[in-house]
Amino acid sequence: MRKVVVAGVGMTVFGRFPEKTVEELGAVASLRALKDAGLQPADIQIAYVGNLTEHRVTGHNSCLGQEILKDVGIHKIPITRTEAACASGACAFREAWMAVGSGLYDIALALGVEKLTGAGHAPLTRQGLNINGLAGLHPPGWWASRAVRHMAQYGTTIEQLALVSVKNHANGCLDPYSQFQKKFTVQEIQQSDMIAEPLRTLHMCPISDGGAAAVLCSEEVARRLTTRPVYVAASALTSLTYLQQEDMTFNDLERRAAQQAYEMAALGPEDLAFAEVHDCFTIAEVTRCESLGFCERGEYCHHLEEGKWSLGGKFPVNPSGGLLSKGHPVGATGVAQICELTWHLRGEAGERQVPGATAALGHVSGGTVAGLNGACSVVILKT
Amino acid sequence: MRKVVVAGVGMTVFGRFPEKTVEELGAVASLRALKDAGLQPADIQIAYVGNLTEHRVTGHNSCLGQEILKDVGIHKIPITRTEAACASGACAFREAWMAVGSGLYDIALALGVEKLTGAGHAPLTRQGLNINGLAGLHPPGWWASRAVRHMAQYGTTIEQLALVSVKNHANGCLDPYSQFQKKFTVQEIQQSDMIAEPLRTLHMCPISDGGAAAVLCSEEVARRLTTRPVYVAASALTSLTYLQQEDMTFNDLERRAAQQAYEMAALGPEDLAFAEVHDCFTIAEVTRCESLGFCERGEYCHHLEEGKWSLGGKFPVNPSGGLLSKGHPVGATGVAQICELTWHLRGEAGERQVPGATAALGHVSGGTVAGLNGACSVVILKT
């Protein structure tokens, strides 16, 4: 497979926009990515659109990409919607990468977009199959039991978990695209509403709307567009049936995806400047970073207290604010990470810039609503 | 991009199976394709699953592929759901083709599956955008107006359109996977219930459940598996905003997809032995075959009366029975066409075998429920 370059990125501010349609959010993100790449809509040869829940907002979401992109002036080309729960946008990016990498297309668009406002809640049961549903576990409950187990196994405290939220909300204040623009103290986080013992509201990502897009191209095209290309060094995608999971505090799904990505990029975690990680819950950042190999198992919170994962620390995690502060419009999240990685690798991340970044990692994991099955994407970009 | 081989195919009987889950239908089709390829579940390196409506049956369909394929013994690998309305399965096939063609994977599974029983009807409107909805057009109405226009423009009669249904139902009696196993006369078709003047029930495809799967591999792997490989000669995917359509009797969407596929395969319609075409309505087969270049515009029905498109004729269309007789479990349809093409190219199509077939075409088109935007896939397979 030939090398693929991220030629341009763009996103909308994440937030709650009940008055905006998914078409508007998707079109704005796409136009910004095109502008950033210095390309016109007619230059796009193939497009992928990651979206999960639009059918819950408007009743259907078939050919959503065609609906969104016609407003941008992109039509006639192949447009496919991709879905793997919270990894839907990451899948759009991955298919665009393969389409260019295969040599069949030179310029591809990956769009992730979601309007969760108005989507309501998905049912938690699935006929005859939902063992987690039978056990009464919704996502907060599922992650709460992992938190309790991590505490028992490694002595992790709820205040340490709250520090993840403190860090990410502080970072989010430096990211103009972030939904929250507000710092929180450990006390404030621990005074927010209890949802599933020991996790409170501010240990969880919010309901968000937003879009994010990336234009990918061949090296040859990139030479025309930029003198500082950002390369896709690796893209790995793995699946998991959670019933296979042996240890609640460690995610085999992430471990395998990271291993594959490190091998493909010929880089290890020690070569990375920072990472964007799927922190849908505070405990999720902890177990996922441990699974991705950023530190030893059970050690994330110790390093957290020492500032290793903060901006200015040795290895910032979620400089954008992550899902906790930036927000989590499901389909958009994986592509928004590509935006954040690209900005840092170009030195364009403003106040939150990780200095001298030449390689960085983006991670998303998605599962069914009740968490029975999942998908995990790990992407490494480098200069 | 390197060459890709269809190593194995398999499908369920199409029909109404309210007691079966989408997991069961998908697993059966996948296991049959694996058996046909002479491969084990653990040999599959990447999988794509085409599905449109599962969220309407069970409330959600995120990570549906992971849910289905774990029962087959396929897990840990990349699994992505693809969607482009009725072309969802065709998109799964196309992504699997690119994944192998890129050189990144050697063996891929494309599964299409749908359970329409219990899915009910999708809403016909979309906030502020649905011009067809505003005009009161549901799919039968939309195709009825095309039929009326084709009649006015070319002198096509309703009896000629009924002959499409007669032909496809006769073919379907020779296909053990077909939903109907029943011949109909023009009179019987014209006595079925009127749905949208001039189209009656038997001018339309039924509600169906079913699954279809194909295993794709590199030439190198194929050499181990078979002495009579079937190659993917072309796969084209196009999009359309129907507002761009200038002539209701002619589908620019299909014309462009076919043109691209003929060019990629370096074959013309004259080189093909037969075609499977998306005959969701009798008139759809007519306008689509004319758009795909099988005959001059307005001439399809004359050739139909002369038997050109029948089994035993010069260029059979829908030897499987097509959507009209075989059924149309949306996500499965595009992959079921791959099954049918493969069986004929191997000489394994039994009583409906098109003799000496060395190249054949599969076509599906999908649109939003109200037909505002669409996608069209054209695949050419050859020996």
Tab-separated table of C-alpha atoms in Angstrom, chain A residues 167 269-275 294-295 303-304 306-317 319 354-357 359:
chain	number	residue	atom	x	y	z
A	167	LYS	CA	-6.661	17.922	33.446
A	269	PRO	CA	4.931	4.834	22.563
A	270	GLU	CA	8.327	6.319	23.507
A	271	ASP	CA	8.512	7.890	20.021
A	272	LEU	CA	5.189	9.717	20.379
A	273	ALA	CA	4.853	13.326	21.573
A	274	PHE	CA	1.263	13.005	22.831
A	275	ALA	CA	-2.007	11.138	22.371
A	294	PHE	CA	1.817	4.457	27.810
A	295	CYS	CA	2.789	3.162	31.278
A	303	HIS	CA	2.049	9.629	36.712
A	304	LEU	CA	-1.110	11.751	36.484
A	306	GLU	CA	3.103	13.992	38.852
A	307	GLY	CA	1.827	15.866	35.762
A	308	LYS	CA	3.244	13.517	33.131
A	309	TRP	CA	-0.022	13.540	31.077
A	310	SER	CA	-0.675	17.293	31.410
A	311	LEU	CA	0.195	19.972	28.874
A	312	GLY	CA	3.806	20.792	29.646
A	313	GLY	CA	4.319	17.263	30.973
A	314	LYS	CA	6.370	14.530	29.359
A	315	PHE	CA	3.487	12.964	27.407
A	316	PRO	CA	0.283	15.032	27.245
A	317	VAL	CA	-2.917	13.001	26.938
A	319	PRO	CA	-4.495	18.217	24.810
A	354	VAL	CA	2.814	20.214	22.287
A	355	PRO	CA	6.258	21.577	21.378
A	356	GLY	CA	8.260	19.783	18.728
A	357	ALA	CA	5.681	17.034	18.119
A	359	ALA	CA	4.488	11.782	15.908
